[in-house]
Coordinates of C-alpha atoms in Angstrom, one line a residue:
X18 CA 97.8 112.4 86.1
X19 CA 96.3 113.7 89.1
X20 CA 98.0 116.1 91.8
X21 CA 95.2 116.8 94.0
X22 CA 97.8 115.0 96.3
X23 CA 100.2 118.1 96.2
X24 CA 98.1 121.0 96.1
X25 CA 95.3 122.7 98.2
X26 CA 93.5 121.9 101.4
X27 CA 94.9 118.4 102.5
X28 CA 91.8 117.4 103.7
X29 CA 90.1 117.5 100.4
X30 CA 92.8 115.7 98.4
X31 CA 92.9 112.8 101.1
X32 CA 89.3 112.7 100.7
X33 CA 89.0 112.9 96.8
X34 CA 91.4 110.2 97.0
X35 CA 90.5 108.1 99.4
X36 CA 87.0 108.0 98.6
X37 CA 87.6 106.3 95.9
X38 CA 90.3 103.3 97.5
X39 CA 87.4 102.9 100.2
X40 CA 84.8 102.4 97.3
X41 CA 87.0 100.0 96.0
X42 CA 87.9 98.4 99.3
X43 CA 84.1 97.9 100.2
X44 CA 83.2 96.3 96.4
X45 CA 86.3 93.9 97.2
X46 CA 84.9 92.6 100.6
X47 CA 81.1 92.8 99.0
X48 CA 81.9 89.9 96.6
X49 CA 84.1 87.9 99.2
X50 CA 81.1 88.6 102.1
X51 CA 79.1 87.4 99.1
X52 CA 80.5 84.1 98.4
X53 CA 80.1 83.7 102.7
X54 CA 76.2 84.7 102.7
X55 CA 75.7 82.8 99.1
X56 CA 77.6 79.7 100.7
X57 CA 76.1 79.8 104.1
X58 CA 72.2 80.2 103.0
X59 CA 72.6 78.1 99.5
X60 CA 74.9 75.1 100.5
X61 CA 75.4 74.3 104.3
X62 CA 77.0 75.7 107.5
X63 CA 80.0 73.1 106.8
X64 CA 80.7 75.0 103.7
X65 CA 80.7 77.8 105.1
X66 CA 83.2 77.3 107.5
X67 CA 85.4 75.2 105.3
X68 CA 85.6 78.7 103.4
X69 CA 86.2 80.1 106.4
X70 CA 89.1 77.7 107.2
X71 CA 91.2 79.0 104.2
X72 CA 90.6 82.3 105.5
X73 CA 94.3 82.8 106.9
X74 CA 95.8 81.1 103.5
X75 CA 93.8 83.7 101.8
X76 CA 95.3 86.3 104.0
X77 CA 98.8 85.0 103.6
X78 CA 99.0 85.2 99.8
X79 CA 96.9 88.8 99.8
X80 CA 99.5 90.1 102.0
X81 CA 102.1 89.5 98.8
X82 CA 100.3 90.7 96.4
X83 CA 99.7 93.9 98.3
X84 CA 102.5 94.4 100.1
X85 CA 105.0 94.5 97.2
X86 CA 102.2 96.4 95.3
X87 CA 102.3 98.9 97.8
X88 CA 106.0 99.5 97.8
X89 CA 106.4 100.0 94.1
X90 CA 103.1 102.3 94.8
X91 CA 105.3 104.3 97.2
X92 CA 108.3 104.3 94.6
X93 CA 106.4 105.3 91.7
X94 CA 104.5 108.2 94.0
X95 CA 108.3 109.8 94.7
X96 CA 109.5 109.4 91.2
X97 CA 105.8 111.2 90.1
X98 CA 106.6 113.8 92.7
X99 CA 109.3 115.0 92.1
X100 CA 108.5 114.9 88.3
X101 CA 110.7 111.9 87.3
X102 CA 108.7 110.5 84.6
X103 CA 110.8 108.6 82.4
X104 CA 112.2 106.9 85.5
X105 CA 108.9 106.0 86.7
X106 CA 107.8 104.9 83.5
X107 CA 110.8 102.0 83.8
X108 CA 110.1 101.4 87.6
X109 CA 106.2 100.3 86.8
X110 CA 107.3 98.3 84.0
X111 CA 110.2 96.6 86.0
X112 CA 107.4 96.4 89.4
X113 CA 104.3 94.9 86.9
X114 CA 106.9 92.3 85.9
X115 CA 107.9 91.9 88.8
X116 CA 104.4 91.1 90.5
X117 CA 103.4 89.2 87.4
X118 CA 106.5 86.4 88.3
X119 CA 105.5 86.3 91.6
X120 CA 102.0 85.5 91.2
X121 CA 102.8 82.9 88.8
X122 CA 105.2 81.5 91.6
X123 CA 102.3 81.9 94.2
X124 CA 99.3 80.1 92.1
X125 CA 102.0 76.7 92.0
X126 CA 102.8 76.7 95.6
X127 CA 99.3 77.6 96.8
X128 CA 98.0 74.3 95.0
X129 CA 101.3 72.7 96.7
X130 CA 100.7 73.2 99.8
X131 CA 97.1 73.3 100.4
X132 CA 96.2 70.3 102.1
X133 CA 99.4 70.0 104.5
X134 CA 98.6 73.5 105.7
X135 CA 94.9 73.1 106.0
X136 CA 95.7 69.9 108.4
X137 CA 99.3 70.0 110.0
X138 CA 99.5 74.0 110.4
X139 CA 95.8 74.9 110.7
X140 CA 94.3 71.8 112.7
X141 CA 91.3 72.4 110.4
X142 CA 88.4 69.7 111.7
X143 CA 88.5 66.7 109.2
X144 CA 84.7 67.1 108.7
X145 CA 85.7 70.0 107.0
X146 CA 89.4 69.3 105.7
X147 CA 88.0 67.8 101.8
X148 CA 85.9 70.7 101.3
X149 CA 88.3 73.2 102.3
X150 CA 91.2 71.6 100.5
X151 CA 89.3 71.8 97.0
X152 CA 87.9 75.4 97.9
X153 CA 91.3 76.5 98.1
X154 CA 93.2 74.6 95.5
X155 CA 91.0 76.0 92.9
X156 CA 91.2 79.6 94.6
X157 CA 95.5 79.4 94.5
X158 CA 94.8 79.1 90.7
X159 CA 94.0 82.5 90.4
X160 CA 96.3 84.4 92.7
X161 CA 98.2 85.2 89.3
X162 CA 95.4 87.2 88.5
X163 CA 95.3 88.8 92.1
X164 CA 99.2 90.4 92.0
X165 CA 98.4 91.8 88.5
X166 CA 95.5 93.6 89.8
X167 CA 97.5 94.9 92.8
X168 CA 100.3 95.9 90.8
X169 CA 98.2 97.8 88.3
X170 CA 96.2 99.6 91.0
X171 CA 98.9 100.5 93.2
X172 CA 101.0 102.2 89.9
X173 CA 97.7 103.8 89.2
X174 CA 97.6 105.0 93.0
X175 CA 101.0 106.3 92.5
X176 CA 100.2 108.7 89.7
X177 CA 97.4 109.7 91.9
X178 CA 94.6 107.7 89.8
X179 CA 92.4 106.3 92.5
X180 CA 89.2 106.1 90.9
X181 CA 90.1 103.6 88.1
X182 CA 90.6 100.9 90.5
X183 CA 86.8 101.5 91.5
X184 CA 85.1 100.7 88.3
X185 CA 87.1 97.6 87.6
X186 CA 86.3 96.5 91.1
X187 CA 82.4 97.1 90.7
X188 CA 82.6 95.1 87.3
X189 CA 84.7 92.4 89.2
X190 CA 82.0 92.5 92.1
X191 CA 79.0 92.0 89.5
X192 CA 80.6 89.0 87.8
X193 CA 81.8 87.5 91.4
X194 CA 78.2 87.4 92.6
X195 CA 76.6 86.2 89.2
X196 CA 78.5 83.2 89.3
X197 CA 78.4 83.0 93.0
X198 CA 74.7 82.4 92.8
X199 CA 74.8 80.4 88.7
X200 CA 77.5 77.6 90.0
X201 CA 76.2 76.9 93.8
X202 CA 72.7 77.7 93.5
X203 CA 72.1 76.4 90.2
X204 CA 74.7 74.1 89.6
X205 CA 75.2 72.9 92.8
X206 CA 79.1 73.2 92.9
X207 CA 79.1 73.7 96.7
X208 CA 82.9 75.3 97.7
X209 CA 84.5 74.8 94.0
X210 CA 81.7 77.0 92.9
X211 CA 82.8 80.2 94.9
X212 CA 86.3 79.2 94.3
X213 CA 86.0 79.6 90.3
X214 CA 84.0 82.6 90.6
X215 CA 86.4 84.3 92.5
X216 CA 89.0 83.6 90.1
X217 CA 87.2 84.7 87.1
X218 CA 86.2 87.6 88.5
X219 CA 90.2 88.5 89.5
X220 CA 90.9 87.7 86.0
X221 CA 88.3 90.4 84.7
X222 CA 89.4 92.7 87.2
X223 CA 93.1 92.5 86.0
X224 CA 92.3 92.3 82.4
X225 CA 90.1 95.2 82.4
X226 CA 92.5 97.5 84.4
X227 CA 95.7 96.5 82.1
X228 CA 93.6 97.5 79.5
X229 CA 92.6 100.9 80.9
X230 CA 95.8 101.9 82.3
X231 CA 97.7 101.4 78.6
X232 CA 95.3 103.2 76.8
X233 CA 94.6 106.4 79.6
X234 CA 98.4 106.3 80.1
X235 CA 100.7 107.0 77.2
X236 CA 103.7 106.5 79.6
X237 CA 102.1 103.4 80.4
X238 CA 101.6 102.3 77.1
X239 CA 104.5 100.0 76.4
X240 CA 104.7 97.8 73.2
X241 CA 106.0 94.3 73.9
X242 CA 109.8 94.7 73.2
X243 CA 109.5 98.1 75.4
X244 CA 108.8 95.9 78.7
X245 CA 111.9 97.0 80.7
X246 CA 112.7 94.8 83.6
X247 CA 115.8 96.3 85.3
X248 CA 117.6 94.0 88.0
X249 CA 118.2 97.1 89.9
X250 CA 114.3 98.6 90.1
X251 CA 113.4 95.0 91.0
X252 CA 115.4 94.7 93.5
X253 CA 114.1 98.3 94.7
X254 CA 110.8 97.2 94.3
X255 CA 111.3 94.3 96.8
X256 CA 113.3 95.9 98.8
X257 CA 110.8 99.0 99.3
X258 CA 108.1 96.1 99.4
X259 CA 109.2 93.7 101.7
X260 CA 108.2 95.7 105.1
X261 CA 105.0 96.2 103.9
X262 CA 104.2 92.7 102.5
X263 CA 106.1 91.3 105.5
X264 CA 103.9 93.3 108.2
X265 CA 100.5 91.9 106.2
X266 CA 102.3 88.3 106.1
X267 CA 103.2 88.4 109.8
X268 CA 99.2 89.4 110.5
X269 CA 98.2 86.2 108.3
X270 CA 100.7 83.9 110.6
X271 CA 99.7 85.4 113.2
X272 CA 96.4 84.6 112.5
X273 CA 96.9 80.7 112.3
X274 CA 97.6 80.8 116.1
X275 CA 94.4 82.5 116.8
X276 CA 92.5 80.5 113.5
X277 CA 94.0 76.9 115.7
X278 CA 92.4 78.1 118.8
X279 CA 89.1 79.2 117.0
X280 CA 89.4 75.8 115.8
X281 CA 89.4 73.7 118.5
X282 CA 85.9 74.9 119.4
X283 CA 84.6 73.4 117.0
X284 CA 82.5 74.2 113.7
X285 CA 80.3 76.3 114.9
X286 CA 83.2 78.7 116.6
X287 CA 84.6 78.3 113.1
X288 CA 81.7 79.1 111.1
X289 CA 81.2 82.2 114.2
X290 CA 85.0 83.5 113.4
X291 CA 84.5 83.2 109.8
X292 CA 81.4 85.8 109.5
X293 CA 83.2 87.6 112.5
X294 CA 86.7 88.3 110.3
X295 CA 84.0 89.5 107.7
X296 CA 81.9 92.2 109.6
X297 CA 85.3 92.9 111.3
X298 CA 87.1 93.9 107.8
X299 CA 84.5 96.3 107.3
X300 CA 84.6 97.8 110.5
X301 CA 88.5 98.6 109.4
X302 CA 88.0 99.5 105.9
X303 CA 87.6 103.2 106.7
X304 CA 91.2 102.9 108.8
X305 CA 92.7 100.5 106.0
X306 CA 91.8 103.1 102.6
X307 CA 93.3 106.0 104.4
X308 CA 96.4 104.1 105.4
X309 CA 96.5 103.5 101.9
X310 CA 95.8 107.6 100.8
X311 CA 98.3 108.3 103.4
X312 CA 101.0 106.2 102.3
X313 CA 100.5 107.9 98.7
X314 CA 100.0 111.2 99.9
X315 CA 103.2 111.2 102.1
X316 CA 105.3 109.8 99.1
X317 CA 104.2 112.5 96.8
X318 CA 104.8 114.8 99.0
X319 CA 108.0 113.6 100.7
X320 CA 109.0 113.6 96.5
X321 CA 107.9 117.4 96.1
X322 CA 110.1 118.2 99.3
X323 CA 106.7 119.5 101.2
X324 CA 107.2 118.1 104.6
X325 CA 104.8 120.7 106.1
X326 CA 101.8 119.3 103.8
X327 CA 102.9 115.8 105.8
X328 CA 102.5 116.9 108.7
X329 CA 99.1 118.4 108.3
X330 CA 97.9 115.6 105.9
X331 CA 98.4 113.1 109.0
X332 CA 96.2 115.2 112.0
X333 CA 93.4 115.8 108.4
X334 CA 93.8 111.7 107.9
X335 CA 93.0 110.6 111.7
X336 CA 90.1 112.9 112.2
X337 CA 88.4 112.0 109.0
X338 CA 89.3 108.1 110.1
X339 CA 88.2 108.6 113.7
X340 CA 84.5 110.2 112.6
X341 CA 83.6 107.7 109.7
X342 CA 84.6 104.4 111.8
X343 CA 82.5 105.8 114.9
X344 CA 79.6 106.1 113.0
X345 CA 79.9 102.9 110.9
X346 CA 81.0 100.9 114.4
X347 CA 78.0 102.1 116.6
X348 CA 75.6 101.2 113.5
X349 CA 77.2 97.7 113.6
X350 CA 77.2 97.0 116.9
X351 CA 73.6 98.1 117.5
X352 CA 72.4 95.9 114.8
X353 CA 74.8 93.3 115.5
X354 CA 72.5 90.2 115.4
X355 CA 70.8 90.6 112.7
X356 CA 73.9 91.5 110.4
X357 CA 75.3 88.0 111.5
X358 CA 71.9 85.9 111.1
X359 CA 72.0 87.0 107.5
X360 CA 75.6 84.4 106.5
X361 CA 73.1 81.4 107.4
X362 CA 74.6 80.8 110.6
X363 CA 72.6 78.2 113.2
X364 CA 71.8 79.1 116.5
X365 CA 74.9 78.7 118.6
X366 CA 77.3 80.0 116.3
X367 CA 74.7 83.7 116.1
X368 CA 75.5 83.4 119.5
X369 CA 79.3 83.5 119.6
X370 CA 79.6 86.1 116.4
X371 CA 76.9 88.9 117.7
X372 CA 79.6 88.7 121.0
X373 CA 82.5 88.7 118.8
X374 CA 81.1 91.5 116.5
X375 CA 80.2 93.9 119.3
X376 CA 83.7 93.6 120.8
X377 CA 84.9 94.7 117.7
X378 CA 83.3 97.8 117.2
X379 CA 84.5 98.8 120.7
X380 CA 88.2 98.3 120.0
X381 CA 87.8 99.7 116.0
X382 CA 87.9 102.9 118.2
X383 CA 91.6 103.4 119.2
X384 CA 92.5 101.0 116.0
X385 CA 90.9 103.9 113.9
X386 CA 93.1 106.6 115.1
X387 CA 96.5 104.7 115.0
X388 CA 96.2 102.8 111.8
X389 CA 96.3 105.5 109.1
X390 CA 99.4 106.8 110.6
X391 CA 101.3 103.8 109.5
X392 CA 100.5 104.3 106.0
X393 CA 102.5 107.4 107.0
X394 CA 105.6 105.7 107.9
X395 CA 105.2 103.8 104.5
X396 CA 105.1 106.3 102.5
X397 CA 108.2 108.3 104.7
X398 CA 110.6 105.6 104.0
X399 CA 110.2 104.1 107.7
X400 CA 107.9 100.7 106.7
X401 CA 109.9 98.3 108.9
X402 CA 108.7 100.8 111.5
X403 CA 104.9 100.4 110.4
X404 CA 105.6 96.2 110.5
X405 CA 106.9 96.4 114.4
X406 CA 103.6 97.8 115.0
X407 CA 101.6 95.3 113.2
X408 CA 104.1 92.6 114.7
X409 CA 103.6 93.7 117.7
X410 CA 99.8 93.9 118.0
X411 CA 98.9 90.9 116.2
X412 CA 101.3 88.7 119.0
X413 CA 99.8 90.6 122.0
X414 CA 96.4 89.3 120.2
X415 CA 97.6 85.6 119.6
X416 CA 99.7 85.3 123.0
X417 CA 96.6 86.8 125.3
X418 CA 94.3 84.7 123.3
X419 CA 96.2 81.3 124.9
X420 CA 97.4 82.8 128.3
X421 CA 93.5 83.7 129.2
X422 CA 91.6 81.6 127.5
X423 CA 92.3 79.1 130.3
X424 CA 90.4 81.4 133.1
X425 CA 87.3 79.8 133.7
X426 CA 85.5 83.7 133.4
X427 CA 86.9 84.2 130.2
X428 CA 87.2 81.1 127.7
X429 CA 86.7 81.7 124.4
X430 CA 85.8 85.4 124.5
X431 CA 89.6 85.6 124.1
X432 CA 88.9 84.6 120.3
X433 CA 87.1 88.4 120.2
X434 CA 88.8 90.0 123.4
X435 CA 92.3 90.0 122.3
X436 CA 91.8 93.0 120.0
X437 CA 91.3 95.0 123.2
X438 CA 95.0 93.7 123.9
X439 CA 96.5 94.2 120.4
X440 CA 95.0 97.5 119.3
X441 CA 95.5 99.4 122.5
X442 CA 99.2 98.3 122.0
X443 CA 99.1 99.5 118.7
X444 CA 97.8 103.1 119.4
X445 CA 100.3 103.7 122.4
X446 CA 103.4 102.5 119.8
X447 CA 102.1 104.7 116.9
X448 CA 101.3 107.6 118.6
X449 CA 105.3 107.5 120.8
X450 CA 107.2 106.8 117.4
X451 CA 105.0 109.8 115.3
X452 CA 105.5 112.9 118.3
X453 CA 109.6 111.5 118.3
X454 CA 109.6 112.2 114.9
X455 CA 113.0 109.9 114.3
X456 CA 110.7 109.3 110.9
X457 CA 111.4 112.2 109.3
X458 CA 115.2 112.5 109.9
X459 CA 115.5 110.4 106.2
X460 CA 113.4 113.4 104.4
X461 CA 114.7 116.1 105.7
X462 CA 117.7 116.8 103.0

């Protein structure tokens, strides 16, 4: 078990860690951009933004599977801390449980609901309602898959293991693409084709790091009668969970405000918005893997009573976050155009997304610098704090997106201009809650 976490220079820990998560993070969006370039250049621009359509359902059940994940990642990183191991060992038993239920309950509803949120919540065009509706029936099938992975990762995070996750994601990302290109290229399976490879590949993923953490891990390694589930460290695990997987849910509603008004553009501001969100995730990654790290690194920390290590961890984490993001934004908005021409996109919608990338890369700026600091609060025991913040950005995004869209001047650059809105909100928020320090008053005994 590692504890780079706990000892030496911060910076290197965060990095040795977080290298790793943002490795994994990248392989993750490679085989989701790759079912948008493989369905955008090998089956139509329709396809492409009927994908694109599920986009916020996709969002919606993601933010479940890793919110929860994340709190019992915070939980076990406290127990591992302070050097509770038998507790822990019952706490990831009682979480993977937990998460297993959850997806099970997730995969039944998703196939439920599909086609009355597609059409009644998400207005999605009827050109492209069919295709979207079977792309993400057969995509809900797998989410079971997708909270075992996350619940495996984030106990591995916990314990410090960061690189594991990497491996199965590359293998994951191989198989995702394989298929990507066998069932619509070759077989000609259109949306259902991306929709089964993804959910094969989740499958492998989870299998594979099941596998690996039982037989690395012999506090992990439980027989089947030695599953504990403990009403008690559930409850814990949801409770530690819920800010976390209710501050990704509320960005995924949010979303379908913004996703409606995209919408009634047309299908080539869908198909735009749908590359857009892509390019836009990686422009965040950096931010996103060292909100992760830093949620980890604070709990172990916070566990080993080292408050001081916090406090230098968090000014390490934004200066690493602020330098890699410049660099990666100015790359991406310099070669803006040709980035989005590569998903297959038609004229007028390269027109709307090189506008919408660029605007992006701008506002990753003060997005950067705030972000990572919320992974701070998670890991601090102040979460709830960390979801006002992502409340409170993503409606400043989706309630300046409808107030100015109605200027003549402005229009639809609202779909890309509200992040200027959100994000500056965001930083100002952040930055007043971490210098009153109120987040520490729980740690300090």
């Amino acid at each position: 078990m590692n504890k780079n976490l706990l000892n030496g220079e911060p910076w290197k820990g965060i990095l040795a860690f977080m290298f790793p998560v943002f490795m994994g993070m990248l392989l993750q969006q490679f085989y989701n951009t790759a079912d948008t370039i493989i369905v955008g250049n090998f089956a139509s621009e329709e396809a492409l933004a009927a994908v694109g359509a599920c986009g916020v359902l996709t969002m919606a059940f993601l933010a479940l599977a890793n919110g929860f994940s994340a709190g019992a990642c915070v939980l076990i990183a406290q127990l591992f801390g302070a050097g509770e191991q038998e507790k822990m060992r019952r706490q990831a038993s009682t979480a993977l449980l937990t998460l297993i239920g959850m997806g099970i309950v997730s995969s039944v509803v998703g196939v439920i609901i599909s086609r009355f949120a597609l059409n009644i919540v998400l207005a999605t065009p009827e050109g492209l309602l069919d295709m979207a509706d079977s792309y993400f029936k057969l995509y809900a099938l797998g989410l079971v898959f997708q909270f075992g992975y996350n619940i495996i990762a984030a106990i591995l995070r916990g314990i410090g293991d960061s690189k594991a996750t990497l491996y199965f994601l590359l293998v994951s990302s191989i198989i995702n693409i394989v298929l990507d290109i066998l069932f619509i290229y070759n077989f000609h399976m259109g949306v259902a084709g991306a929709a089964i490879a993804t959910d094969i590949a989740q499958m492998a993923s989870c299998i594979a790091a099941f596998i690996y953490m039982v037989k690395k891990y012999p506090l992990f390694r439980w027989k089947l009668t030695e599953f504990t589930f403990e009403k008690t460290l559930a409850m814990l695990t949801l409770q530690k969970g819920f800010p976390m997987a209710l501050q990704q849910l509320i960005v995924s509603v949010g979303f379908i405000f913004i996703q409606r008004a995209v919408n009634s553009y047309g299908e080539a501001m869908t198909a735009s918005f749908s590359v857009a969100q892509k390019v836009e995730t990686y422009l965040t990654l950096t931010a996103n893997a060292l909100m992760t790290t830093q949620s980890t690194y604070t709990a172990q920390n916070i566990g080993a009573k080292r408050m001081d290590r916090v406090i230098t961890g968090a000014r390490h984490t934004v200066i690493i976050s602020e330098i890699i993001s410049i660099c990666i934004c100015a790359v991406v908005f310099i070669f803006a155009e040709p980035i989005v021409t590569a998903f297959g996109l038609k004229t007028e919608a390269i027109g709307y997304c090189t506008a919408h990338v660029r605007c992006i890369a701008i506002c990753v700026i003060p997005f950067a610098s705030y972000y990572p600091i919320l992974g701070l609060f998670q890991g601090a025991n102040d979460a709830l704090y960390s979801t006002f913040v992502a409340t409170s950005a993503l409606a400043i995004r989706a309630v300046s997106t409808y107030a100015l869209q109605k200027i003549p001047a402005i229009g639809y650059n609202m779909i890309w201009w509200n992040a200027i809105f959100g994000w500056g909100l965001g930083f100002i928020i952040t930055w007043v809650h971490f210098f009153k320090g109120k987040w520490k008053i729980s740690n300090a005994k």
